[in-house]
Coordinates of C-alpha atoms in Angstrom, one line a residue:
Chain A
M92 CA 0.4 0.1 0.0
A93 CA 2.9 2.6 0.7
K94 CA 3.0 3.2 -3.2
A95 CA -0.4 3.5 -4.0
K96 CA 0.1 6.2 -0.4
E97 CA 2.9 8.1 -2.1
I98 CA 1.0 8.4 -5.8
N99 CA -2.3 10.0 -3.5
A100 CA -0.3 12.3 -1.8
Q101 CA 0.9 13.4 -4.9
I102 CA -2.6 13.4 -6.7
K103 CA -3.6 16.0 -3.9
S104 CA -0.6 18.3 -4.6
V105 CA -1.3 18.7 -8.4
K106 CA -4.7 19.2 -7.2
N107 CA -3.6 22.0 -5.1
T108 CA -1.7 23.6 -7.8
R109 CA -4.4 23.5 -10.3
K110 CA -6.7 25.5 -8.3
I111 CA -4.1 28.3 -8.2
T112 CA -3.6 28.2 -11.6
R113 CA -7.8 27.8 -12.5
A114 CA -8.0 30.6 -10.0
M115 CA -4.8 32.7 -12.1
E116 CA -6.8 31.7 -15.3
M117 CA -9.8 33.3 -14.1
V118 CA -8.5 36.6 -12.7
A119 CA -6.2 37.1 -15.7
A120 CA -9.7 36.5 -18.0
S121 CA -11.5 39.2 -16.4
K122 CA -8.6 41.8 -15.9
M123 CA -7.9 41.1 -20.0
R124 CA -11.2 42.3 -20.6
R125 CA -10.8 45.1 -18.8
A126 CA -7.2 45.9 -20.3
Q127 CA -8.4 45.2 -24.1
E128 CA -11.4 47.8 -23.5
R129 CA -8.9 50.0 -22.3
M130 CA -6.2 49.7 -25.2
R131 CA -9.2 49.9 -27.9
A132 CA -10.5 53.2 -25.9
A133 CA -6.6 54.7 -26.2
R134 CA -6.5 53.7 -29.9
P135 CA -8.5 56.8 -31.6
Y136 CA -6.1 59.4 -29.8
A137 CA -3.2 57.6 -31.4
E138 CA -4.6 57.1 -34.4
K139 CA -5.3 61.1 -34.7
I140 CA -2.4 62.4 -33.6
R141 CA -0.7 60.4 -36.3
E142 CA -3.2 61.7 -38.7
V143 CA -2.0 65.3 -37.4
L144 CA 1.4 64.7 -37.8
G145 CA 0.3 63.1 -41.1
H146 CA -0.9 66.5 -42.2
L147 CA 2.2 68.1 -41.0
A148 CA 4.7 66.2 -42.9
Q149 CA 2.7 67.4 -45.8
A150 CA 2.6 71.0 -45.2
H151 CA 5.9 72.9 -45.8
P152 CA 6.6 74.2 -41.7
E153 CA 9.3 77.1 -41.6
Y154 CA 10.8 75.3 -38.7
R155 CA 12.2 72.2 -38.6
H156 CA 11.7 69.8 -35.0
P157 CA 14.8 68.0 -34.2
F158 CA 12.5 65.2 -33.9
L159 CA 11.6 64.8 -37.1
E160 CA 15.5 65.1 -37.9
A161 CA 16.9 62.2 -39.0
R162 CA 21.0 62.0 -38.1
E163 CA 24.1 60.0 -38.1
V164 CA 23.7 57.3 -35.4
K165 CA 26.3 57.3 -32.6
R166 CA 24.4 56.3 -30.0
A167 CA 20.9 54.4 -30.0
G168 CA 18.2 54.4 -26.9
F169 CA 15.4 51.8 -26.0
L170 CA 12.3 52.3 -24.8
V171 CA 11.7 48.5 -23.0
V172 CA 8.0 47.4 -22.2
T173 CA 8.2 44.4 -19.9
T174 CA 5.6 43.2 -17.0
D175 CA 6.1 43.5 -13.4
R176 CA 5.2 39.9 -12.7
G177 CA 5.7 36.5 -14.3
L178 CA 3.9 33.2 -14.9
C179 CA 2.8 35.1 -18.2
G180 CA 4.5 32.7 -21.3
A181 CA 7.1 33.8 -23.2
L182 CA 5.9 37.3 -23.4
N183 CA 8.7 38.9 -21.6
V184 CA 11.5 36.8 -23.2
N185 CA 10.6 37.7 -26.9
V186 CA 10.5 41.5 -26.0
L187 CA 13.9 40.9 -24.2
R188 CA 15.1 39.1 -27.0
K189 CA 14.3 41.3 -29.6
V190 CA 16.1 44.2 -27.6
V191 CA 19.3 41.7 -27.1
D192 CA 19.2 40.8 -31.2
K193 CA 18.8 44.9 -32.3
M194 CA 21.7 45.6 -29.4
H195 CA 24.2 43.3 -31.1
E196 CA 23.6 44.3 -34.3
L197 CA 24.2 48.1 -33.4
H198 CA 26.7 46.7 -31.5
Q199 CA 29.0 45.2 -34.2
Q200 CA 28.6 48.5 -36.0
G201 CA 30.0 50.2 -32.9
I202 CA 26.9 51.6 -31.4
D203 CA 25.9 51.2 -27.9
A204 CA 22.8 51.9 -26.1
D205 CA 21.1 53.6 -23.2
L206 CA 18.1 51.9 -22.0
G207 CA 14.8 53.0 -20.4
V208 CA 12.8 49.9 -19.0
Y209 CA 9.1 49.4 -17.8
G210 CA 8.7 46.4 -15.7
N211 CA 10.4 44.6 -13.3
K212 CA 11.1 41.7 -15.5
G213 CA 12.9 43.7 -17.7
I214 CA 14.7 45.8 -15.1
A215 CA 16.1 42.5 -13.3
F216 CA 17.0 41.0 -16.6
M217 CA 19.3 44.0 -17.7
R218 CA 21.1 44.2 -14.1
R219 CA 21.9 40.9 -14.5
H220 CA 23.3 41.6 -18.3
G221 CA 24.5 44.3 -17.5
G222 CA 22.6 46.8 -19.9
H223 CA 23.4 50.5 -19.6
M224 CA 19.9 51.4 -18.1
V225 CA 19.4 55.5 -17.6
A226 CA 15.7 54.8 -16.5
E227 CA 13.7 52.1 -15.2
L228 CA 9.7 51.9 -13.7
N229 CA 7.8 49.8 -12.1
G230 CA 4.9 49.1 -10.5
L231 CA 2.6 50.6 -12.9
G232 CA -0.6 48.6 -12.0
D233 CA -3.5 47.8 -13.7
R234 CA -4.6 50.9 -15.0
P235 CA -1.6 53.2 -15.3
N236 CA -2.5 57.1 -16.9
L237 CA 0.6 58.9 -18.8
A238 CA 1.6 60.8 -16.0
D239 CA 2.5 57.6 -14.1
M240 CA 4.8 56.6 -17.2
I241 CA 6.3 59.8 -18.1
G242 CA 9.4 59.2 -16.5
P243 CA 11.9 57.4 -18.8
I244 CA 10.0 58.8 -21.6
R245 CA 11.1 62.0 -20.6
A246 CA 14.6 60.8 -20.1
M247 CA 14.8 59.0 -23.5
A248 CA 13.5 62.4 -25.3
D249 CA 15.5 64.5 -23.4
A250 CA 18.9 62.7 -24.3
F251 CA 17.8 62.5 -27.7
R252 CA 17.5 66.8 -27.7
R253 CA 20.6 66.8 -26.4
G254 CA 22.1 64.6 -28.6
E255 CA 23.3 62.1 -26.2
V256 CA 21.1 59.4 -28.2
D257 CA 20.6 59.7 -32.3
V258 CA 17.7 57.3 -32.4
V259 CA 15.2 55.9 -29.8
Y260 CA 13.2 52.4 -30.8
L261 CA 10.7 50.9 -28.7
V262 CA 10.4 47.6 -28.0
S263 CA 6.6 45.8 -26.7
S264 CA 4.5 43.6 -27.2
R265 CA 1.7 43.7 -30.0
F266 CA -1.3 42.4 -28.9
I267 CA -2.7 40.1 -32.5
N268 CA -5.8 38.4 -30.5
T269 CA -6.4 36.7 -27.2
M270 CA -4.0 33.6 -28.5
V271 CA -1.1 35.4 -30.2
Q272 CA 1.2 38.3 -29.0
R273 CA 3.9 39.5 -30.9
P274 CA 6.8 41.6 -29.7
A275 CA 7.3 44.9 -32.0
L276 CA 10.3 46.9 -32.5
E277 CA 9.5 50.6 -33.6
Q278 CA 11.4 53.8 -34.5
L279 CA 10.3 56.1 -31.9
L280 CA 12.8 58.8 -32.6
P281 CA 13.2 60.8 -35.1
V282 CA 9.7 60.2 -35.7
A283 CA 9.7 58.7 -39.2
K284 CA 7.8 60.5 -41.6
P285 CA 4.9 59.3 -44.7
E286 CA 6.3 60.1 -48.1
P287 CA 4.2 62.7 -49.4
T288 CA 3.0 61.8 -52.7
E289 CA 3.9 64.1 -56.4
A290 CA 0.5 66.2 -55.7
Q291 CA 0.6 66.6 -52.4
K292 CA 4.5 68.2 -53.2
K293 CA 3.3 70.4 -55.5
E294 CA 0.6 71.9 -53.3
Q295 CA 2.5 74.1 -51.5
W296 CA 0.8 74.9 -48.1
D297 CA 1.1 75.4 -44.4
Y298 CA -0.4 76.0 -40.9
I299 CA -1.1 79.2 -39.4
Y300 CA 0.1 78.6 -36.0
E301 CA -0.9 80.4 -33.0
P302 CA 0.9 81.6 -31.1
E303 CA 4.3 80.4 -33.1
A304 CA 5.3 77.4 -35.1
R305 CA 8.0 76.3 -32.5
P306 CA 6.0 76.1 -29.2
V307 CA 3.1 74.4 -31.4
L308 CA 5.3 71.6 -32.6
D309 CA 7.4 71.2 -30.1
R310 CA 4.1 70.2 -27.8
L311 CA 2.7 68.2 -30.7
L312 CA 5.7 65.9 -30.9
E313 CA 5.8 65.8 -27.6
R314 CA 2.4 64.3 -27.0
Y315 CA 3.1 62.3 -30.0
V316 CA 5.6 60.6 -28.4
E317 CA 4.1 60.0 -25.3
S318 CA 1.0 58.8 -26.5
V319 CA 2.6 56.3 -28.5
V320 CA 4.6 54.9 -25.6
Y321 CA 1.3 55.1 -23.6
Q322 CA -0.6 53.0 -26.4
A323 CA 2.4 50.7 -25.6
V324 CA 2.4 50.2 -22.3
I325 CA -1.6 49.6 -22.5
E326 CA -1.6 47.5 -24.9
H327 CA 1.3 45.4 -23.1
L328 CA -0.9 45.1 -20.2
A329 CA -3.4 43.9 -22.6
C330 CA -0.7 41.0 -23.7
E331 CA 0.0 40.3 -20.3
Q332 CA -3.6 39.4 -18.9
S333 CA -4.0 37.4 -22.1
A334 CA -0.7 35.4 -22.3
R335 CA -1.2 34.7 -18.5
M336 CA -4.6 33.8 -19.4
V337 CA -3.1 31.2 -21.4
A338 CA -0.2 29.8 -20.0
M339 CA -2.5 29.5 -16.7
K340 CA -5.1 27.9 -19.2
N341 CA -2.2 25.3 -20.2
A342 CA -1.1 24.7 -16.6
S343 CA -4.6 24.0 -15.6
D344 CA -5.0 21.4 -18.7
N345 CA -1.7 19.7 -17.7
A346 CA -2.5 19.6 -13.9
K347 CA -6.0 17.7 -15.0
R348 CA -4.3 15.3 -17.4
M349 CA -1.3 14.8 -14.6
V350 CA -4.2 14.3 -12.1
S351 CA -6.1 11.5 -14.4
D352 CA -2.8 9.6 -15.2
L353 CA -1.7 9.6 -11.5
Q354 CA -5.2 8.0 -10.5
L355 CA -4.7 5.5 -13.1
A356 CA -1.5 4.7 -11.6
Y357 CA -3.1 5.0 -7.9
N358 CA -6.1 3.0 -8.7
K359 CA -3.6 -0.2 -10.3
A360 CA -1.4 0.1 -7.5
R361 CA -4.1 -0.3 -4.9
Q362 CA -5.5 -3.1 -6.8
A363 CA -2.1 -4.9 -7.2
A364 CA -2.0 -4.2 -3.4
I365 CA -5.3 -6.1 -2.9
T366 CA -4.4 -8.9 -5.7
Q367 CA -1.2 -9.8 -3.5
E368 CA -2.7 -9.5 -0.2
I369 CA -5.3 -12.1 -1.5
A370 CA -2.4 -14.0 -2.9
E371 CA -0.7 -14.2 0.3
I372 CA -3.8 -15.3 2.1
S373 CA -4.6 -18.3 -0.1
A374 CA -1.3 -19.3 -0.4
G375 CA -1.5 -19.3 3.7
A376 CA -4.4 -21.3 3.9
A377 CA -3.0 -23.6 1.4
A378 CA -0.2 -24.5 3.4
V379 CA -2.3 -25.2 6.2
Chain B
M120 CA -22.3 73.4 -45.4
T121 CA -20.6 71.7 -41.9
I122 CA -17.3 70.7 -40.7
D123 CA -16.6 67.5 -39.0
V124 CA -15.4 67.4 -35.7
Q125 CA -13.6 64.5 -33.4
V126 CA -12.5 65.3 -30.0
V127 CA -10.4 62.6 -28.3
S128 CA -8.5 62.4 -25.9
A129 CA -6.0 59.4 -24.2
E130 CA -8.8 57.8 -22.4
G131 CA -10.9 57.7 -25.5
S132 CA -13.2 59.1 -28.1
I133 CA -15.3 61.7 -26.6
Y134 CA -16.8 63.3 -29.8
E135 CA -17.3 63.1 -33.1
G136 CA -20.1 64.4 -36.1
A137 CA -20.5 67.0 -38.1
A138 CA -20.8 71.0 -36.4
D139 CA -21.9 74.3 -37.8
M140 CA -19.4 76.2 -36.0
V141 CA -17.2 75.3 -33.1
V142 CA -15.9 77.6 -30.6
A143 CA -12.7 76.3 -28.7
P144 CA -10.5 77.8 -26.0
G145 CA -7.3 78.3 -28.2
E146 CA -4.1 79.7 -26.4
M147 CA -4.1 83.1 -27.9
G148 CA -8.3 83.2 -26.9
E149 CA -11.3 81.8 -28.1
L150 CA -11.4 80.7 -31.8
G151 CA -14.5 80.5 -33.7
I152 CA -14.2 77.8 -36.4
L153 CA -16.4 78.0 -39.6
P154 CA -16.3 75.5 -42.5
L155 CA -13.7 76.3 -44.9
H156 CA -11.0 77.8 -42.2
A157 CA -7.5 78.0 -43.3
P158 CA -5.2 75.0 -42.3
L159 CA -4.4 76.0 -38.4
L160 CA -2.2 74.7 -35.5
T161 CA -2.4 75.6 -31.7
G162 CA -2.5 74.9 -28.2
L163 CA -5.4 74.9 -26.0
R164 CA -5.8 75.8 -22.5
P165 CA -8.1 74.5 -19.9
G166 CA -11.5 75.7 -20.6
E167 CA -15.0 75.1 -22.6
L168 CA -15.3 73.5 -26.2
R169 CA -18.8 74.8 -27.9
I170 CA -20.1 72.8 -31.3
K171 CA -22.9 74.0 -32.8
H172 CA -25.1 71.5 -35.0
G173 CA -28.2 73.4 -36.1
A174 CA -30.0 74.5 -33.0
E175 CA -28.2 72.2 -30.9
T176 CA -25.0 72.6 -28.6
E177 CA -22.8 70.5 -27.5
Y178 CA -20.7 71.7 -24.7
L179 CA -17.6 69.8 -23.5
F180 CA -14.6 70.7 -21.0
V181 CA -11.1 70.6 -22.5
N182 CA -8.1 70.5 -20.0
G183 CA -5.4 71.5 -22.5
G184 CA -4.3 69.7 -25.5
I185 CA -3.4 70.7 -29.2
L186 CA -6.5 71.6 -31.9
E187 CA -5.5 71.0 -35.3
I188 CA -7.7 72.8 -38.0
Q189 CA -8.2 71.6 -41.7
P190 CA -10.8 72.8 -44.3
H191 CA -13.3 70.5 -43.8
L192 CA -11.9 69.0 -40.2
V193 CA -11.5 70.0 -36.8
T194 CA -9.3 67.6 -34.5
V195 CA -9.1 68.1 -30.8
L196 CA -6.4 66.1 -29.4
A197 CA -7.4 66.9 -25.8
D198 CA -5.2 66.3 -23.0
S199 CA -8.5 65.2 -21.0
A200 CA -11.5 66.0 -21.5
E201 CA -15.2 65.5 -20.8
R202 CA -19.3 66.8 -21.4
A203 CA -20.0 69.6 -19.7
T204 CA -22.3 68.0 -17.8
D205 CA -20.4 65.4 -16.5
I206 CA -18.5 67.7 -14.2
D207 CA -18.7 66.9 -10.9
E208 CA -19.0 70.7 -9.2
A209 CA -18.4 69.6 -5.5
K210 CA -15.1 67.7 -6.7
A211 CA -14.3 70.4 -9.0
R212 CA -14.6 73.2 -6.1
A213 CA -13.0 70.7 -3.4
A214 CA -9.9 70.1 -6.0
K215 CA -9.5 74.1 -6.4
E216 CA -9.5 74.7 -2.7
A217 CA -6.7 72.1 -2.2
A218 CA -4.5 74.0 -5.0
E219 CA -5.3 77.1 -3.2
A220 CA -4.0 76.1 -0.4
R221 CA -1.1 74.3 -1.8
L222 CA -0.3 77.7 -3.4
S223 CA -0.9 79.3 -0.2
Q224 CA 2.5 77.4 1.0
Q225 CA 5.9 78.1 0.3
L226 CA 6.5 75.7 -2.6
D227 CA 9.5 75.7 -4.8
G228 CA 9.4 75.4 -9.1
M229 CA 8.0 72.5 -10.1
D230 CA 5.2 72.2 -6.8
Y231 CA 4.1 75.7 -7.6
A232 CA 3.6 75.6 -11.3
A233 CA 1.9 72.2 -10.9
A234 CA -0.4 73.7 -8.3
Q235 CA -0.9 76.5 -10.3
A236 CA -2.1 74.1 -13.8
E237 CA -4.1 72.6 -11.3
L238 CA -5.9 75.4 -9.9
L239 CA -6.5 76.8 -13.5
E240 CA -7.9 74.0 -14.4
Q241 CA -10.6 73.5 -11.8
I242 CA -11.5 77.4 -12.0
A243 CA -12.1 76.8 -16.0
R244 CA -14.3 73.8 -14.9
L245 CA -16.4 75.7 -12.7
K246 CA -16.7 78.7 -15.3
T247 CA -18.0 75.8 -17.7
V248 CA -20.5 75.1 -15.2
Q249 CA -21.6 78.5 -14.2
K250 CA -22.0 79.0 -17.5
L251 CA -24.2 76.1 -18.4
R252 CA -26.2 77.3 -15.6
E253 CA -26.9 80.5 -16.8
Q254 CA -28.3 79.1 -19.6
G255 CA -30.6 76.9 -18.2
L256 CA -29.2 73.9 -19.1
L257 CA -28.4 72.9 -16.0
R258 CA -30.6 72.5 -13.1

């Protein structure tokens, strides 16, 4: 019976683990719905500001904003979005791999990188591997607003303005659907302008700026950069919850399968013990 | 002839539709925008945004942002925005008093500027409510 008892203990432990993963799955599912709603709500702003920027690219402003000017790259900046907590599948690993790949590629061209990192997972990773972090932020919670996450954005934008970095990349997860999240690397600064068409090139026009081009464009581009990062963080939160839900669902399913396998082994062991006992008794009786 | 209006903030789309005239609180003063306005780009200060369509007028409160005008399109990129009828007057008043209290203390640069911005925002908010009440649009 000793073997059956052991298996029974194991079944209990797997069942307990399953209870936890089930609970986490359900928590993630409800958080996911809200995170997705927030992600969708934030989209119109990002789209509109991009549209305005597109109009701006068609206009012929007399003032060229530094955020729009590409320059020779001597040092790169990265804004990396990761989660605070683990147990969400390969989400963070995928993002970090993308960062490391790009850093490696730049390093071979003699370009080093400064990092601004969101989330404990990314911070811990970069500390361990000696990435040069200029800004880090954790503990954003489930519904961050722009003011909460402004630190690293400011740090990177200022570094770009001062010429300490010549290009800034934003790496985060894209939400494709609940099952699929893809890591994405996009160039945040200098802002990539949509190429004007031939017809647009011929049409000469510019905005009236009130009070002046410079402060208005400063404000617009600052908002643009903030909104892109905000959108990325919000989207990453939706990714986190989806990834966690899927990971925990898989864990629960695995636990279920394991319990049924163990149950079978337990039944067999129990039956074997009974059979042996009967065999022993009848052998004893025959001997008498 | 009408002009399309879109009001969005980081938290979501607030208003979308056609209008005969839009009045916005521009940085340099109130702007009245009619269809076929010249392209214009300006900052917004906290204040009231009126969207007139036919006999109806929609009142929104925007807390700063950016305004873009194209001949057939007005885009308001608000830092935050709400419908004027949604303003919580008691909350706004409390926030205003808190900001005033903070201003009366000796603060250094950053805090002082933040408190001042907060105060201006709440004053603009309360003004919007006041105006609505005068016009009998609010109980």
